[in-house]
GROMACS .gro file of C-alpha atoms in nm:
model
  206
    1MET     CA    1  12.819  10.823  11.415
    2TYR     CA    2  12.507  10.970  11.221
    3ARG     CA    3  12.712  10.921  10.889
    4ILE     CA    4  12.647  10.498  10.943
    5GLY     CA    5  12.296  10.600  11.131
    6ALA     CA    6  12.146  10.846  10.866
    7LEU     CA    7  12.225  10.598  10.643
    8LEU     CA    8  12.041  10.323  10.796
    9ILE     CA    9  11.703  10.535  10.854
   10GLY     CA   10  11.773  10.607  10.499
   11TYR     CA   11  11.763  10.219  10.369
   12LEU     CA   12  11.512  10.073  10.588
   13LEU     CA   13  11.285  10.391  10.514
   14GLY     CA   14  11.347  10.356  10.134
   15GLY     CA   15  11.261   9.989  10.155
   16VAL     CA   16  10.941  10.017  10.152
   17GLN     CA   17  10.840   9.880   9.781
   18SER     CA   18  10.550  10.094   9.670
   19ALA     CA   19  10.551  10.030   9.313
   20ILE     CA   20  10.565   9.632   9.451
   21LEU     CA   21  10.272   9.712   9.713
   22VAL     CA   22  10.042   9.819   9.518
   23GLY     CA   23  10.089   9.624   9.227
   24ARG     CA   24  10.007   9.313   9.487
   25LEU     CA   25   9.659   9.546   9.541
   26LYS     CA   26   9.600   9.522   9.233
   27GLY     CA   27   9.705   9.106   9.230
   28ILE     CA   28  10.106   9.121   8.982
   29ASP     CA   29  10.426   9.160   9.007
   30ILE     CA   30  10.544   9.482   8.823
   31ARG     CA   31  10.861   9.357   8.904
   32THR     CA   32  10.700   9.070   8.632
   33GLN     CA   33  10.574   9.324   8.413
   34GLY     CA   34  10.667   9.594   8.150
   35SER     CA   35  10.995   9.711   8.186
   36GLY     CA   36  11.035   9.472   8.500
   37ASN     CA   37  11.163   9.811   8.715
   38ALA     CA   38  10.951   9.847   9.074
   39GLY     CA   39  10.936  10.227   8.976
   40THR     CA   40  10.699  10.506   8.915
   41THR     CA   41  10.725  10.530   8.562
   42ASN     CA   42  10.694  10.106   8.444
   43THR     CA   43  10.365  10.156   8.734
   44ILE     CA   44  10.243  10.439   8.468
   45ARG     CA   45  10.302  10.174   8.177
   46VAL     CA   46  10.106   9.915   8.338
   47LEU     CA   47   9.873  10.033   8.618
   48GLY     CA   48   9.804  10.404   8.425
   49LYS     CA   49   9.860  10.747   8.602
   50LYS     CA   50   9.622  10.704   8.917
   51ALA     CA   51   9.819  10.448   9.068
   52GLY     CA   52  10.215  10.574   8.910
   53ALA     CA   53  10.091  10.920   9.092
   54LEU     CA   54  10.083  10.714   9.409
   55VAL     CA   55  10.374  10.567   9.319
   56LEU     CA   56  10.579  10.890   9.311
   57ILE     CA   57  10.453  11.062   9.596
   58ILE     CA   58  10.532  10.785   9.823
   59ASP     CA   59  10.902  10.699   9.706
   60ILE     CA   60  10.948  11.059   9.741
   61LEU     CA   61  10.736  11.118  10.068
   62LYS     CA   62  11.012  10.802  10.179
   63ALA     CA   63  11.347  11.021  10.089
   64VAL     CA   64  11.207  11.316  10.239
   65VAL     CA   65  11.074  11.118  10.579
   66ALA     CA   66  11.426  10.945  10.642
   67ILE     CA   67  11.625  11.296  10.651
   68TRP     CA   68  11.358  11.477  10.891
   69LEU     CA   69  11.404  11.204  11.106
   70ALA     CA   70  11.767  11.228  11.030
   71LYS     CA   71  11.784  11.539  11.112
   72LEU     CA   72  11.563  11.561  11.469
   73ILE     CA   73  11.750  11.238  11.656
   74PHE     CA   74  12.161  11.445  11.490
   75ASN     CA   75  12.094  11.767  11.433
   76GLY     CA   76  12.150  11.891  11.799
   77SER     CA   77  12.505  11.728  11.793
   78HIS     CA   78  12.571  11.742  11.479
   79GLN     CA   79  12.435  12.119  11.276
   80GLU     CA   80  12.743  12.203  11.139
   81ALA     CA   81  12.650  11.865  10.966
   82ASN     CA   82  12.308  12.012  10.846
   83ILE     CA   83  12.330  11.925  10.505
   84LEU     CA   84  12.555  11.529  10.535
   85ILE     CA   85  12.278  11.418  10.760
   86ALA     CA   86  12.058  11.462  10.459
   87LEU     CA   87  12.266  11.314  10.199
   88TYR     CA   88  12.391  11.031  10.408
   89SER     CA   89  12.007  10.952  10.482
   90GLY     CA   90  11.923  11.035  10.130
   91ILE     CA   91  12.145  10.836   9.971
   92GLY     CA   92  12.035  10.520  10.224
   93ALA     CA   93  11.661  10.587  10.110
   94ILE     CA   94  11.837  10.562   9.734
   95LEU     CA   95  11.952  10.220   9.797
   96GLY     CA   96  11.711  10.051   9.986
   97HIS     CA   97  11.488  10.177   9.769
   98SER     CA   98  11.726   9.947   9.459
   99TYR     CA   99  11.802   9.707   9.707
  100PRO     CA  100  11.488   9.647   9.931
  101LEU     CA  101  11.552   9.431  10.250
  102PHE     CA  102  11.208   9.273  10.256
  103PHE     CA  103  11.160   9.241   9.866
  104ASN     CA  104  11.447   9.002   9.768
  105PHE     CA  105  11.693   9.352   9.717
  106LYS     CA  106  11.539   9.318   9.353
  107GLY     CA  107  11.381   9.724   9.345
  108GLY     CA  108  11.407  10.028   9.108
  109LYS     CA  109  11.591  10.291   9.037
  110GLY     CA  110  11.548  10.572   9.331
  111ILE     CA  111  11.484  10.881   9.065
  112ALA     CA  112  11.188  11.015   9.316
  113THR     CA  113  11.364  10.871   9.609
  114THR     CA  114  11.661  11.111   9.469
  115ALA     CA  115  11.406  11.343   9.383
  116GLY     CA  116  11.323  11.314   9.737
  117THR     CA  117  11.636  11.389   9.897
  118LEU     CA  118  11.672  11.721   9.654
  119ILE     CA  119  11.377  11.774   9.891
  120GLY     CA  120  11.489  11.726  10.180
  121MET     CA  121  11.833  11.894  10.079
  122ASP     CA  122  11.768  12.211  10.001
  123ILE     CA  123  11.453  12.264   9.798
  124LYS     CA  124  11.559  12.523   9.635
  125LEU     CA  125  11.797  12.285   9.427
  126PHE     CA  126  11.506  12.032   9.391
  127LEU     CA  127  11.340  12.307   9.194
  128ILE     CA  128  11.604  12.322   8.945
  129GLY     CA  129  11.662  11.989   8.925
  130ALA     CA  130  11.288  11.932   8.799
  131VAL     CA  131  11.330  12.212   8.579
  132VAL     CA  132  11.598  12.070   8.430
  133PHE     CA  133  11.412  11.720   8.453
  134LEU     CA  134  11.110  11.852   8.328
  135ILE     CA  135  11.293  12.024   8.003
  136CYS     CA  136  11.432  11.749   7.947
  137PHE     CA  137  11.145  11.473   7.930
  138GLY     CA  138  10.899  11.808   7.752
  139MET     CA  139  11.186  11.788   7.449
  140THR     CA  140  11.227  11.380   7.442
  141ARG     CA  141  10.911  11.264   7.675
  142ILE     CA  142  11.160  10.996   7.725
  143VAL     CA  143  11.239  10.956   8.131
  144SER     CA  144  11.535  10.810   8.118
  145ILE     CA  145  11.719  11.080   8.027
  146SER     CA  146  11.555  11.375   8.181
  147SER     CA  147  11.651  11.204   8.504
  148LEU     CA  148  12.023  11.128   8.401
  149LEU     CA  149  12.070  11.478   8.375
  150MET     CA  150  11.839  11.561   8.635
  151THR     CA  151  12.089  11.307   8.856
  152ALA     CA  152  12.341  11.488   8.633
  153SER     CA  153  12.301  11.838   8.767
  154ILE     CA  154  12.291  11.752   9.147
  155PRO     CA  155  12.713  11.763   9.237
  156ILE     CA  156  12.731  12.030   9.056
  157LEU     CA  157  12.520  12.230   9.233
  158ILE     CA  158  12.585  12.152   9.567
  159ILE     CA  159  12.934  12.288   9.432
  160ILE     CA  160  12.787  12.571   9.338
  161ALA     CA  161  12.581  12.596   9.716
  162TYR     CA  162  12.846  12.471   9.906
  163SER     CA  163  13.116  12.502   9.816
  164GLY     CA  164  13.248  12.752  10.096
  165LYS     CA  165  13.120  12.487  10.343
  166GLY     CA  166  13.494  12.413  10.371
  167SER     CA  167  13.556  11.967  10.437
  168ILE     CA  168  13.207  12.000  10.455
  169GLY     CA  169  13.145  12.110  10.119
  170ILE     CA  170  13.409  11.909   9.968
  171GLU     CA  171  13.203  11.601  10.110
  172ALA     CA  172  12.905  11.622   9.978
  173MET     CA  173  13.003  11.673   9.624
  174VAL     CA  174  13.142  11.371   9.637
  175LEU     CA  175  12.881  11.255   9.806
  176GLY     CA  176  12.703  11.427   9.525
  177LEU     CA  177  12.891  11.274   9.232
  178LEU     CA  178  12.851  10.886   9.434
  179ILE     CA  179  12.433  10.919   9.350
  180THR     CA  180  12.527  11.048   9.016
  181ALA     CA  181  12.708  10.752   8.920
  182PHE     CA  182  12.467  10.516   9.119
  183THR     CA  183  12.219  10.654   8.855
  184PHE     CA  184  12.375  10.553   8.617
  185TYR     CA  185  12.509  10.194   8.699
  186ARG     CA  186  12.124  10.109   8.716
  187HIS     CA  187  12.081  10.300   8.384
  188LYS     CA  188  12.281  10.151   8.216
  189ALA     CA  189  12.074   9.919   8.003
  190ASN     CA  190  11.883  10.248   7.906
  191ILE     CA  191  12.159  10.412   7.804
  192ARG     CA  192  12.225  10.183   7.603
  193ARG     CA  193  11.904  10.185   7.466
  194LEU     CA  194  11.994  10.550   7.440
  195MET     CA  195  12.205  10.508   7.218
  196ASP     CA  196  12.024  10.249   6.974
  197GLY     CA  197  11.794  10.548   6.978
  198THR     CA  198  11.552  10.291   7.081
  199GLU     CA  199  11.513  10.389   7.431
  200ALA     CA  200  11.083  10.396   7.447
  201LYS     CA  201  10.863  10.691   7.526
  202LEU     CA  202  10.641  10.791   7.783
  203THR     CA  203  10.269  10.639   7.737
  204SER     CA  204  10.010  10.495   7.906
  205LYS     CA  205   9.721  10.250   7.904
  206LYS     CA  206   9.435  10.495   8.098
   0.00000   0.00000   0.00000
């Protein structure tokens, strides 16, 4: 039961589409500008660094808050499944961000929300994932490949950290693999551009 409840909490909070809301304050629909993606990178390109930073913070926090709320509700009766509660609510937030109920199911790709999931799950795993992202971004200035590498590290990090937890560890690993697979699916156009050598580097207008 906690699995469904955590997913639902995450989905509803993940559906808070900060890029769309910030864009509306500027009189635009971010989904019709730039790459059309309702996320941090496109917000930076279209609206600038300050707007992009605001979107990034909100998109991270909504996953953190979803995990905190799910743990508050379900941890009392499922303390042994703490990691699973975090992962299910985080996955719900990623799905809500990507397919928001109140924004015609057209959202972003969920990288910031994935980062928030790692924070809510295990801050040590987030720090390792952040280092992977920053090293790759520092070398390439390409957000997509940095995001893909960070996300690809998630199941590996879960295996290292939770392999001794039996069936819970196995389920956590499977959920980590699902996050990775979903991220690669959402970035399929970026992957094609990376293979073609046409993927854009991150720049902003201000």
